[in-house]
Coordinates of C-alpha atoms and ligand atoms in Angstrom, one line a residue:
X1 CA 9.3 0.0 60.3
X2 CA 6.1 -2.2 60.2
X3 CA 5.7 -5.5 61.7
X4 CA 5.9 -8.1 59.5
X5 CA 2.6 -10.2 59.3
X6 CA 0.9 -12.7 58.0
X7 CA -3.3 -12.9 56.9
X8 CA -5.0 -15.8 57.2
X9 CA -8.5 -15.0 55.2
X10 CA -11.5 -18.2 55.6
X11 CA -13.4 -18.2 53.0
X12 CA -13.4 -16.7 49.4
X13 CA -16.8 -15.9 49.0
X14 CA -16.6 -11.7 47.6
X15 CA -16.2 -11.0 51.7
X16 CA -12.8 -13.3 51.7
X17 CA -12.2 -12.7 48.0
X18 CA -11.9 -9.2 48.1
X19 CA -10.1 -8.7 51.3
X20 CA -7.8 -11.1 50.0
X21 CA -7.5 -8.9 46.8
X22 CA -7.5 -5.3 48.7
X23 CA -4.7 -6.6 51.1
X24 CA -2.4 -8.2 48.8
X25 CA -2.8 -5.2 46.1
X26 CA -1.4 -3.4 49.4
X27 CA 1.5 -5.0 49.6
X28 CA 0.9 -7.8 52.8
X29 CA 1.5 -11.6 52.9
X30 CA -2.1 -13.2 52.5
X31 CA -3.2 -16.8 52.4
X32 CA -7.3 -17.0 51.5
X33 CA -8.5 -20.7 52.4
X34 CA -11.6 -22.0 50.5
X35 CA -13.0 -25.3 50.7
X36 CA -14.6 -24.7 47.1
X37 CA -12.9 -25.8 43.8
X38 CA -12.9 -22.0 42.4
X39 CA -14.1 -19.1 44.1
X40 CA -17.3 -17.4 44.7
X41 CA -19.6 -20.4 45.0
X42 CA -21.4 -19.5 47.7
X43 CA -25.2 -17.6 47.4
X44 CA -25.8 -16.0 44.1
X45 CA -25.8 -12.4 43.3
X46 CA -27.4 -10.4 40.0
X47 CA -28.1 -7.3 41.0
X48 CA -26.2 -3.9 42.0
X49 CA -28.4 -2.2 44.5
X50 CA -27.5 1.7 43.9
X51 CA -30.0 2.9 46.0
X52 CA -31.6 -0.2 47.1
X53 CA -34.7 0.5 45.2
X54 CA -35.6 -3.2 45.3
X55 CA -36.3 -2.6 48.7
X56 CA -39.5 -0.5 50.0
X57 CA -39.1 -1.8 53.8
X58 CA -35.6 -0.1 54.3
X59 CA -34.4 2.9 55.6
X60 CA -33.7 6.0 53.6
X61 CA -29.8 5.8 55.5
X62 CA -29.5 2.3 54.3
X63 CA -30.4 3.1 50.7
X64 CA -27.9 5.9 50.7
X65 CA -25.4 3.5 52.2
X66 CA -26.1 1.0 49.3
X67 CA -25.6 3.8 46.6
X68 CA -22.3 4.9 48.1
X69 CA -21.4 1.2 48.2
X70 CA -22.1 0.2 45.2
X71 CA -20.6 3.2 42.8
X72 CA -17.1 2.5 45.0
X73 CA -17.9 -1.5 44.1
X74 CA -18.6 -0.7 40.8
X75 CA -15.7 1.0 40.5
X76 CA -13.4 -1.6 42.1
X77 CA -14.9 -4.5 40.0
X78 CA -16.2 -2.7 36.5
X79 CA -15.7 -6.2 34.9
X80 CA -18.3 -8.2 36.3
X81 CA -21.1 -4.7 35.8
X82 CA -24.0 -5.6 33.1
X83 CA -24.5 -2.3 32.2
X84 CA -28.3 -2.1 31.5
X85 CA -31.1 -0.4 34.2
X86 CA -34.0 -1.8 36.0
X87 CA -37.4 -1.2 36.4
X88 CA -39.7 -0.6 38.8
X89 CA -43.3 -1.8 38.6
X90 CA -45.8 -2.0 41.3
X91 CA -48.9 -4.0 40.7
X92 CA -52.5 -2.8 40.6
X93 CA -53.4 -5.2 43.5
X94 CA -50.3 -3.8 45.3
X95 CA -51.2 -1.5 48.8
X96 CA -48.2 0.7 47.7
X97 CA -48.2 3.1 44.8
X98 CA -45.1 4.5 42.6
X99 CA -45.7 8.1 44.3
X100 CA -44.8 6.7 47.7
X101 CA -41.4 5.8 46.2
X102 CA -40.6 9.4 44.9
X103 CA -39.6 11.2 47.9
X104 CA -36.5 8.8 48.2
X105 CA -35.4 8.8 44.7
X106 CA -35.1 12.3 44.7
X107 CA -33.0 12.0 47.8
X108 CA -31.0 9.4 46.0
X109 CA -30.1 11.5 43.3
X110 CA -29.1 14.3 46.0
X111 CA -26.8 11.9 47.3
X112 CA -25.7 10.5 44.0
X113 CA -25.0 14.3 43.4
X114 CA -23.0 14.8 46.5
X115 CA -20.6 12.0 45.9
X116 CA -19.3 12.8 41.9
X117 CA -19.2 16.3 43.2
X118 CA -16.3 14.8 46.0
X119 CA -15.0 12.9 43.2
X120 CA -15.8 12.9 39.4
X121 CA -14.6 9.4 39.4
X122 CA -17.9 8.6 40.8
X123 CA -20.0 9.4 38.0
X124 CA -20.5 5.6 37.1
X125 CA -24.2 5.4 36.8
X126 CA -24.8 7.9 34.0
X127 CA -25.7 11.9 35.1
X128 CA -27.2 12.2 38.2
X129 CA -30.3 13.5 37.0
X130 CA -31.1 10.5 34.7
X131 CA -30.5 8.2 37.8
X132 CA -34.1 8.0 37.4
X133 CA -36.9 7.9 34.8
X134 CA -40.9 8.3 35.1
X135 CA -42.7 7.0 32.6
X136 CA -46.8 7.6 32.2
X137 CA -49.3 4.8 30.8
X138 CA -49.2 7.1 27.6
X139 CA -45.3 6.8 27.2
X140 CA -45.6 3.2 27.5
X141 CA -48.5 2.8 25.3
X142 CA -47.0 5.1 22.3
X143 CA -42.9 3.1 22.8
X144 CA -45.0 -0.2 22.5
X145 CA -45.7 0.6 18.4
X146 CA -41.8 1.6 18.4
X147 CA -39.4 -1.3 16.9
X148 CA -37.3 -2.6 19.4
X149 CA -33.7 -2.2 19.0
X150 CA -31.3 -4.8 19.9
X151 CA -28.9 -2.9 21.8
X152 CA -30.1 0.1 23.3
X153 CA -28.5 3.1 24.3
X154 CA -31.1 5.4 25.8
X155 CA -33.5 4.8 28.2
X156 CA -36.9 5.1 25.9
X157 CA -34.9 2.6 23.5
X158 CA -34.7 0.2 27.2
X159 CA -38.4 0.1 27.9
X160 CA -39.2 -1.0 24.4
X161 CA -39.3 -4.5 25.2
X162 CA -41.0 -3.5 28.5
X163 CA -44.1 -1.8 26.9
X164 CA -44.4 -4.8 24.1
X165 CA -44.5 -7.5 26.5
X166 CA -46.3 -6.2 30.0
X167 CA -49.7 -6.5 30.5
X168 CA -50.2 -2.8 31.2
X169 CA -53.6 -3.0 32.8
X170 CA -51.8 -5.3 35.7
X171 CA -49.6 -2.3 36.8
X172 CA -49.7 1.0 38.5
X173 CA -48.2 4.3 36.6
X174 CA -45.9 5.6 36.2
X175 CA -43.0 3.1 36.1
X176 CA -39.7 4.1 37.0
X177 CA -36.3 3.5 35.0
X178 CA -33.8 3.1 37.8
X179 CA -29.8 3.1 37.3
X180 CA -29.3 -0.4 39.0
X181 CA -27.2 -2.5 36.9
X182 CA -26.7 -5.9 37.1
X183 CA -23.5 -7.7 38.7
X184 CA -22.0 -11.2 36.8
X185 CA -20.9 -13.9 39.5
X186 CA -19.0 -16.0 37.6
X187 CA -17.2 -13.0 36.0
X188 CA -16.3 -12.4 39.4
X189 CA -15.2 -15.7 40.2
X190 CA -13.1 -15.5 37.1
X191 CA -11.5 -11.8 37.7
X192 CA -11.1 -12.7 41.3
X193 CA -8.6 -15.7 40.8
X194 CA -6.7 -14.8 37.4
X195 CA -6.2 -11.5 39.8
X196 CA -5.0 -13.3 43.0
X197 CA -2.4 -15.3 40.9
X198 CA -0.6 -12.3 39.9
X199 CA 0.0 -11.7 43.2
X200 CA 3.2 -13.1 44.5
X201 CA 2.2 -12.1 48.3
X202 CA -1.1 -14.1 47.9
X203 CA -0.9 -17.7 48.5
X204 CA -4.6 -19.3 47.6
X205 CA -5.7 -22.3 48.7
X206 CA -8.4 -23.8 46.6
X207 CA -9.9 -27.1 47.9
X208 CA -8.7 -26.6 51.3
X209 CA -10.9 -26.6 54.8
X210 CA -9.9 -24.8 57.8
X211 CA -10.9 -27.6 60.3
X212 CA -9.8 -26.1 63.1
X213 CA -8.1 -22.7 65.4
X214 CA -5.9 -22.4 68.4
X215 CA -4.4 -19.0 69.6
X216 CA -1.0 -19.6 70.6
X217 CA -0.9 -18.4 74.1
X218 CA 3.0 -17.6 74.3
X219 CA 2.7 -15.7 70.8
X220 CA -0.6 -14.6 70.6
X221 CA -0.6 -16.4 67.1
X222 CA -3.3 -17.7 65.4
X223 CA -2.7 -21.5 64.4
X224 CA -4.5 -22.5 61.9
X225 CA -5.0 -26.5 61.2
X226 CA -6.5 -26.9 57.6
X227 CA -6.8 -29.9 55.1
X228 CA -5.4 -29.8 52.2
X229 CA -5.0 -33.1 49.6
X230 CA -6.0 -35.8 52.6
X231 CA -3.4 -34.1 55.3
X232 CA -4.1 -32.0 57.9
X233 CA -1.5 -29.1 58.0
X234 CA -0.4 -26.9 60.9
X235 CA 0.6 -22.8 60.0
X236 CA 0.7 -19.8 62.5
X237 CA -0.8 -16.5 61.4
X238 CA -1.0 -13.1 63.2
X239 CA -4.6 -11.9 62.1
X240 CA -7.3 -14.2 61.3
X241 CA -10.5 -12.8 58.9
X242 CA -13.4 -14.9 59.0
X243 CA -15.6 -14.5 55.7
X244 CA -16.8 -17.9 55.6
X245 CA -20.1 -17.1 55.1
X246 CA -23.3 -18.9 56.7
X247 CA -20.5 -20.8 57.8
X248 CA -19.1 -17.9 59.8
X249 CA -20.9 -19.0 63.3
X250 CA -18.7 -22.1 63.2
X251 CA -15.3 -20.0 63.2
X252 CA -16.7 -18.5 66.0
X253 CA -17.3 -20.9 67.8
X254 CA -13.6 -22.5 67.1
X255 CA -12.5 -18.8 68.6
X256 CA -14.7 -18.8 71.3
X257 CA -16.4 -15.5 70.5
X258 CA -20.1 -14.1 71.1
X259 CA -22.6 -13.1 68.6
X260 CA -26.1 -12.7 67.6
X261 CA -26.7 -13.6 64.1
X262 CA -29.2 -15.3 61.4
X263 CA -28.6 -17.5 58.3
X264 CA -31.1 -17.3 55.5
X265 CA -31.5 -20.1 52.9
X266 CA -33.1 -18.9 49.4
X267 CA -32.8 -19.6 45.7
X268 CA -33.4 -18.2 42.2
X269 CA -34.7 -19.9 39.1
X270 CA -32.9 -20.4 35.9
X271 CA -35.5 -20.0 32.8
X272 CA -35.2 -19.7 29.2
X273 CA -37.3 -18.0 26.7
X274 CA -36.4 -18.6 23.3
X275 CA -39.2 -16.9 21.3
X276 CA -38.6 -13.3 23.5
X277 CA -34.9 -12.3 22.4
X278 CA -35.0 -10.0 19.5
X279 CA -33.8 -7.3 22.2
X280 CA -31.9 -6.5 25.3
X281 CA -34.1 -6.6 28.3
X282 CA -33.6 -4.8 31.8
X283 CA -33.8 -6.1 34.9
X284 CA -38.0 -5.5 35.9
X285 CA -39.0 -5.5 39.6
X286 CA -42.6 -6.1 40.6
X287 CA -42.8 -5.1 44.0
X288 CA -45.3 -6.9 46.3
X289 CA -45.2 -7.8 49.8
X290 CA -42.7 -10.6 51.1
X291 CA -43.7 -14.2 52.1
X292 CA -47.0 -13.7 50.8
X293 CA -48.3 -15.1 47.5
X294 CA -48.0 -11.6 45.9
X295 CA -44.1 -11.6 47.0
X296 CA -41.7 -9.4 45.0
X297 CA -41.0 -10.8 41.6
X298 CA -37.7 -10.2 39.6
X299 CA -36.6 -10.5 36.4
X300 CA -33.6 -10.6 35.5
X301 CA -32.1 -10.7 31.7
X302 CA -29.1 -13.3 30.8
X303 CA -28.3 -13.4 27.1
X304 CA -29.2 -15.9 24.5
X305 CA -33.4 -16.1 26.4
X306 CA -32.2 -16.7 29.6
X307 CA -33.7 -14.8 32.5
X308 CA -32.7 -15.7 36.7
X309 CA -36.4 -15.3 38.5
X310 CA -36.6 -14.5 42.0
X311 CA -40.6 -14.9 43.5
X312 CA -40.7 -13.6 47.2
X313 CA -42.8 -16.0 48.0
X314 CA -42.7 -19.6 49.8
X315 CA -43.1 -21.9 47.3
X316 CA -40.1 -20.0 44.9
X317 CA -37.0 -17.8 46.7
X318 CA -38.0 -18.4 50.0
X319 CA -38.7 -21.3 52.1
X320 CA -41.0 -22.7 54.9
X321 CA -38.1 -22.7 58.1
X322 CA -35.7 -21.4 55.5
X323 CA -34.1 -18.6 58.0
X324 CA -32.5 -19.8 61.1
X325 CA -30.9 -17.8 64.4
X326 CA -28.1 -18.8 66.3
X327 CA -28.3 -20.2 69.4
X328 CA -26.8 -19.2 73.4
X329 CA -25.0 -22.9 72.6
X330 CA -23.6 -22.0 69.3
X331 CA -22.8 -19.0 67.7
X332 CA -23.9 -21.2 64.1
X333 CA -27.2 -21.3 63.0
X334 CA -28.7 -24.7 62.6
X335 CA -30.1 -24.8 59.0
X336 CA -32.5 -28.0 58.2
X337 CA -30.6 -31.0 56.5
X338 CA -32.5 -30.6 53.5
X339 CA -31.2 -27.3 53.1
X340 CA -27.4 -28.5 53.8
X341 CA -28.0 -31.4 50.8
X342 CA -28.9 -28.8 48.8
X343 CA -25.8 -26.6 49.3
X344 CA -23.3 -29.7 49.6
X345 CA -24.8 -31.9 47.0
X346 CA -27.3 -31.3 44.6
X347 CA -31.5 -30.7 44.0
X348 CA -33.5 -33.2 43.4
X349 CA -34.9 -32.3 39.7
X350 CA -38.6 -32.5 40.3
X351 CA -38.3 -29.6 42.7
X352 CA -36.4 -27.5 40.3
X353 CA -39.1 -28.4 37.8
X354 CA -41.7 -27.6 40.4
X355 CA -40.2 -24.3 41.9
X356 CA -38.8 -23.0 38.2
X357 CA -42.6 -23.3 36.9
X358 CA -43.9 -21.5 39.8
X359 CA -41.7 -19.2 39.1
X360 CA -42.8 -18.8 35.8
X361 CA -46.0 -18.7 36.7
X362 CA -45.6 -15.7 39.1
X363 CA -43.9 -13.2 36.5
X364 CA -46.2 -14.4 33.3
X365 CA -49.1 -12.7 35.9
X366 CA -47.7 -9.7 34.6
X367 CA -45.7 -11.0 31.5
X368 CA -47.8 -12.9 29.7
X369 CA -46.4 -14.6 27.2
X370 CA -43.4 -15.4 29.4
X371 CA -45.6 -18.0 30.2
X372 CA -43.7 -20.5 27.8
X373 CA -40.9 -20.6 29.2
X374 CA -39.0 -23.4 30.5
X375 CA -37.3 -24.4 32.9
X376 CA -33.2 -23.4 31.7
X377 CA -30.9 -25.0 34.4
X378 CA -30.3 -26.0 37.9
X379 CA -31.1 -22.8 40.0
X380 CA -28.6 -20.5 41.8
X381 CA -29.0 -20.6 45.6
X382 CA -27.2 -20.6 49.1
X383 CA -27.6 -19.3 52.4
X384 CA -26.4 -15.9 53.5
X385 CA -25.7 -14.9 57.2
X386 CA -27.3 -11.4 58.5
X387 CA -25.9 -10.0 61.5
X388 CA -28.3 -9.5 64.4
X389 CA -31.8 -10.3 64.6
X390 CA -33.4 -7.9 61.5
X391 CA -34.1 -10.1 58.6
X392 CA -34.4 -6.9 56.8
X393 CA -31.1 -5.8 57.4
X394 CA -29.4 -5.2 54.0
X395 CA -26.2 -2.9 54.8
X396 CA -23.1 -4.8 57.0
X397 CA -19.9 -5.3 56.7
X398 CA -17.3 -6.0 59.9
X399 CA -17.2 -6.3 63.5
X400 CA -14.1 -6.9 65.6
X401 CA -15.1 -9.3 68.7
X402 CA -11.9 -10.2 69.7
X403 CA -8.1 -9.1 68.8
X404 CA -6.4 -9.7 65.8
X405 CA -9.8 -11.2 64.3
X406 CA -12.2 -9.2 61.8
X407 CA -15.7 -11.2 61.5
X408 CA -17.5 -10.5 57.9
X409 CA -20.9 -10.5 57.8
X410 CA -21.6 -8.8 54.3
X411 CA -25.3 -9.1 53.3
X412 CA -25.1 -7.4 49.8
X413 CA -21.9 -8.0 48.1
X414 CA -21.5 -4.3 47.8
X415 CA -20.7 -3.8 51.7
X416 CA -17.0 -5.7 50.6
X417 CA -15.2 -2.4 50.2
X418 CA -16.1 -0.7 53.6
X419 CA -15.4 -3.9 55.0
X420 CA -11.7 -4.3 53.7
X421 CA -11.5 -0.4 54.5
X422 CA -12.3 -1.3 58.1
X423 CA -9.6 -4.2 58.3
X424 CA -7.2 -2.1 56.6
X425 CA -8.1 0.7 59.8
X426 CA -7.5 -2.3 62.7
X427 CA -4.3 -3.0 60.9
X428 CA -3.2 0.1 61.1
X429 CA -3.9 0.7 64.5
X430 CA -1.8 -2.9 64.8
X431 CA 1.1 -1.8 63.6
X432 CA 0.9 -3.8 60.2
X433 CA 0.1 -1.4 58.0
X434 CA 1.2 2.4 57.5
X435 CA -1.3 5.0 57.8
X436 CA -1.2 6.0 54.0
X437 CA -2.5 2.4 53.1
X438 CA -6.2 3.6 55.2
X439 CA -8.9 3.9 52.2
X440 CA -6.1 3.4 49.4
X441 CA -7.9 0.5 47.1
X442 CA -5.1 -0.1 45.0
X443 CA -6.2 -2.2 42.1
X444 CA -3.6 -2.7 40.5
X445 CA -3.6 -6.4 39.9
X446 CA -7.6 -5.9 39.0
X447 CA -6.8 -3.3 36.2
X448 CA -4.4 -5.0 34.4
X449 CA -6.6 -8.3 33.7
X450 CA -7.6 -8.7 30.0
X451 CA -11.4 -8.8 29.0
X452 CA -10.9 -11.9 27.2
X453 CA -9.2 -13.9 29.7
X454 CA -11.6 -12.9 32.1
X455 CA -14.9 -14.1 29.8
X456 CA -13.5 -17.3 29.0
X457 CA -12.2 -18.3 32.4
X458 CA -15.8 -17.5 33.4
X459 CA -17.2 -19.2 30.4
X460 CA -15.4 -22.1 31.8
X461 CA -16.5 -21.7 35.7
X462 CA -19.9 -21.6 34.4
X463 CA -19.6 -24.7 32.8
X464 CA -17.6 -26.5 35.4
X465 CA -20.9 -25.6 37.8
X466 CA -23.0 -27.1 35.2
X467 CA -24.8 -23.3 34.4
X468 CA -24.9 -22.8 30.6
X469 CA -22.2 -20.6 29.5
X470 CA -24.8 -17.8 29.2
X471 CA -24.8 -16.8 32.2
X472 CA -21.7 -16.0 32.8
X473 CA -21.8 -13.5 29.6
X474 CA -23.2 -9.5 30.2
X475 CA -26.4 -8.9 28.1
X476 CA -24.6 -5.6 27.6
X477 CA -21.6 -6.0 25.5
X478 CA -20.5 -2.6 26.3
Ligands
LIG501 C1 -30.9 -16.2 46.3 C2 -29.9 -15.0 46.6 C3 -29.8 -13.9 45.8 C4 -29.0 -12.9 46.1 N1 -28.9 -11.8 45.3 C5 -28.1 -10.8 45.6 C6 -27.9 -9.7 44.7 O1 -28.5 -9.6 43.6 N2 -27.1 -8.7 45.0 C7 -26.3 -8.7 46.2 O2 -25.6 -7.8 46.5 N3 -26.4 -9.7 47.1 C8 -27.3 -10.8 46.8 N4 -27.3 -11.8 47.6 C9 -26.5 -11.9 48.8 C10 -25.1 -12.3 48.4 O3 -25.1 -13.5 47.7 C11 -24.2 -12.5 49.7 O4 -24.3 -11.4 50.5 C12 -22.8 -12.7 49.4 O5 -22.6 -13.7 48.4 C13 -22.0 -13.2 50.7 O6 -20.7 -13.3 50.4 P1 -19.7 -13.9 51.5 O7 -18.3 -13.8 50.9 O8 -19.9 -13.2 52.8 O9 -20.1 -15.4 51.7 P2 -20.0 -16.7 50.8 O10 -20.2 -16.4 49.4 O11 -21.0 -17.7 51.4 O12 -18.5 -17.1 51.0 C14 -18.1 -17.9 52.1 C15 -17.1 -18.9 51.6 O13 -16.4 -19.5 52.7 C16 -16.1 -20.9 52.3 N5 -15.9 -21.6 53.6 C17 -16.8 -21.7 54.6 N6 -16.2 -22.3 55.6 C18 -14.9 -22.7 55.3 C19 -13.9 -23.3 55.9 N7 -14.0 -23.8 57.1 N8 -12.7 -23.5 55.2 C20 -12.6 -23.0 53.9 N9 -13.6 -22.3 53.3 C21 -14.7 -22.2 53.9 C22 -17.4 -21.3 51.6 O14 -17.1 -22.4 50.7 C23 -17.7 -20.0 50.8 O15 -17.1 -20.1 49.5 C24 -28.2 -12.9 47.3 C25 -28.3 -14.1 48.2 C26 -29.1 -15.1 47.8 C27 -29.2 -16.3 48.8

């Protein structure tokens, strides 16, 4: 017989969301507290690293961790996948070259080879031996007479748009096709909640705040005071996750708990480009070195002209004091006010304006005639915690600090699924679940949603956030 138990999960960010969705699929009682009208409102997220290939700075372990992650994420969530690639540019004035990035991509698709042979299943991003594509200044310069076509369905058919519009003397060759696809948020949002409220075991509380935690000490329950409508409310739980995000350092510090942690502030820019859209675009990455004025630009295709632009740099993603560490007073990370208004209340619209046409102005350097875009809508942006004191850190998932309490601290929204597997584990070993629920992802709940519900409940989320509707569409119908 297993104990009877009950989940109390802070914060539905995809950390809370998905333990939330991995725990009641298995059957337990769950209650998922977020403050937020809907879920997943916290940091944005457009990209699928599958191999972390964004990333030069990494290690080789972390990119294979990332692959591994994200074909078992893409797999769990196939609804919110844009299924089109990414590219991989580095710039002339760039100190790195393409061959440097070789060695790893051929270790990549070794790896990518080594997990459909455990499980066919795996075989989400295409054969393993078109994981990735070279392609010579010749290639590009012979697809660039080619007609584009609007939806592609080979990689030469991809680049089309890429060899029309890049200023080819600006980069280095050859540039590499990459099976990274692209991840919608607010078709996550949407699939995560029309999911949860299948789920008769799930109680979710929108618009509700944990305010505060007490462990009971004749029980060794966690009480859990939270406000829901005006009142403050009182309910006992017997395992408490905390996946509230940057906010994480405050539950904490209700528990009583050590860590060592960082919160990161950052943003990406919503532009549209009317004249450009007579094809499909993939995601292009033009590497270059973070914080300085060459920092990493991407560019990232929404339908209907829309691209997201991220610009490593200080005056576009990142920002002057913009990552924080905790304190030996406070396990949460003190970010500045004008970073808290931001997150809590809104921009002010001349720094949109001012950032979005920076933006712009850093990917026309390789995209010309991008240079005419405008600014599209308010950006997407939040802080994100990173465990420990490596900014560069991009693979986490859970730690345990004290009983009966799992601390998230996902940096890429891929990491969810090893970190529910590694809850589901400590349950387990607490009696609360059997052993044959360890590394089942049932997704039941997940499978049986309808496409159509699911784009127009994120259609509506979009809207509600005041992001056009576009953006919560795939450029891919497929
Ligand atoms: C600009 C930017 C771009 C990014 N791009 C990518 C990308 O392309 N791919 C990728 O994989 N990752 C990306 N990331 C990282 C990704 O966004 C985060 O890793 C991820 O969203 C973190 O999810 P989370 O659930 O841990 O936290 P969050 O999404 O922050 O969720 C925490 C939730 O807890 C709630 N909460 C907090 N305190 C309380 C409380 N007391 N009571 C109730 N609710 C509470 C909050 O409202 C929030 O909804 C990006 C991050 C940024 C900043």
């Amino acid at each position: 017989m297993m104990k009877k138990s009950r989940i109390a999960v802070i914060g539905g960010g995809v950390a809370g969301a998905t333990a939330a969705l991995y725990l009641g699929q298995l059957g337990l009682d769950v209650t998922l507290f977020e403050k937020e009208k809907s879920l997943i409102s916290g940091p944005p997220f457009c990209h699928l690293h599958a191999g972390g290939n964004l990333y030069r700075e990494i290690s080789d372990a972390q990119c294979v961790t990332l692959l591994k992650q994200s074909v078992d994420f893409l797999r769990y969530y196939p609804f919110i996948v844009d299924y089109r690639p990414t590219v991989i540019a580095i710039p002339v004035e760039d100190h790195g070259t393409p061959d440097a990035l070789l060695p790893r991509l051929k270790l990549l698709v070794g790896e990518y080879e080594k997990l459909i042979e455990a499980d066919p299943k795996n075989k989400v991003l295409g054969e393993n031996e078109a994981y990735y594509r070279l392609y010579s200044r010749e290639q590009m310069e012979s697809l660039r007479q080619k007609p584009v076509v609007p939806i592609p369905t080979n990689s030469d058919e991809w680049m089309i748009p890429v060899a029309r519009y890049i200023d080819l003397d600006k980069v280095q060759f050859p540039l590499i096709m990459v099976q990274e696809y692209g991840l919608n948020l607010f078709r996550m949002a949407s699939g995560a909640i029309l999911a949860l409220e299948t789920l008769q075991n799930v109680d979710l509380k929108l618009e509700t705040i944990v305010s505060n935690i007490q462990e009971d000490c004749r029980s060794g329950a966690w009480e859990i005071i939270y406000i829901q409508n005006d009142r403050a409310v009182h309910e006992h739980f017997d395992y408490l996750i905390n996946a509230a995000g940057f906010r994480s350092g405050k539950i904490d510090d209700l528990i009583g708990v050590e860590c060592k942690r960082m919160v990161e502030f950052k943003a990406a820019y919503i532009s549209r480009w009317e004249s450009c859209c007579d094809s499909l675009w993939p995601e292009v990455i033009f590497h270059g070195e973070r914080g300085t004025p060459r920092g990493m630009g991407q560019f990232t295709p929404y339908p209907d002209g829309y691209f997201q632009l991220h610009g490593m740099t200080k005056d576009i993603t990142l920002y002057e004091d913009g990552l924080v560490a905790n304190t030996a007073f406070s396990c949460q990370p003190h970010l500045k006010q004008d970073f808290l208004e931001k997150i809590e209340r809104s921009w002010r619209p001349e720094e949109t304006k001012q950032r979005t046409q920076s933006a712009i102005r850093h990917l026309s350097q390789f995209i010309p005639e991008f240079s005419e875009a405008k600014v599209g809508s308010k950006p997407l942006f939040g802080a994100q915690q990173i465990p420990g004191d490596d900014p560069t850190l991009r693979v986490a998932e859970v730690s345990f600090p004290a009983p009966r309490y799992a601390r998230c601290e996902i940096v890429k929204v891929s990491s969810a699924l090893d970190m529910a597997d590694a809850i589901a584990k400590d349950l387990v070993k607490l009696g609360y679940l059997p052993p044959s629920a360890q590394h089942r992802r049932d997704h039941h709940a997940i499978s049986t949603l309808k496409k159509s519900e699911i784009a127009s409940y994120a259609e509506e989320i979009a809207e509600a956030r005041q992001y056009p509707a576009s953006l919560s569409k795939r450029t891919n119908p497929k």
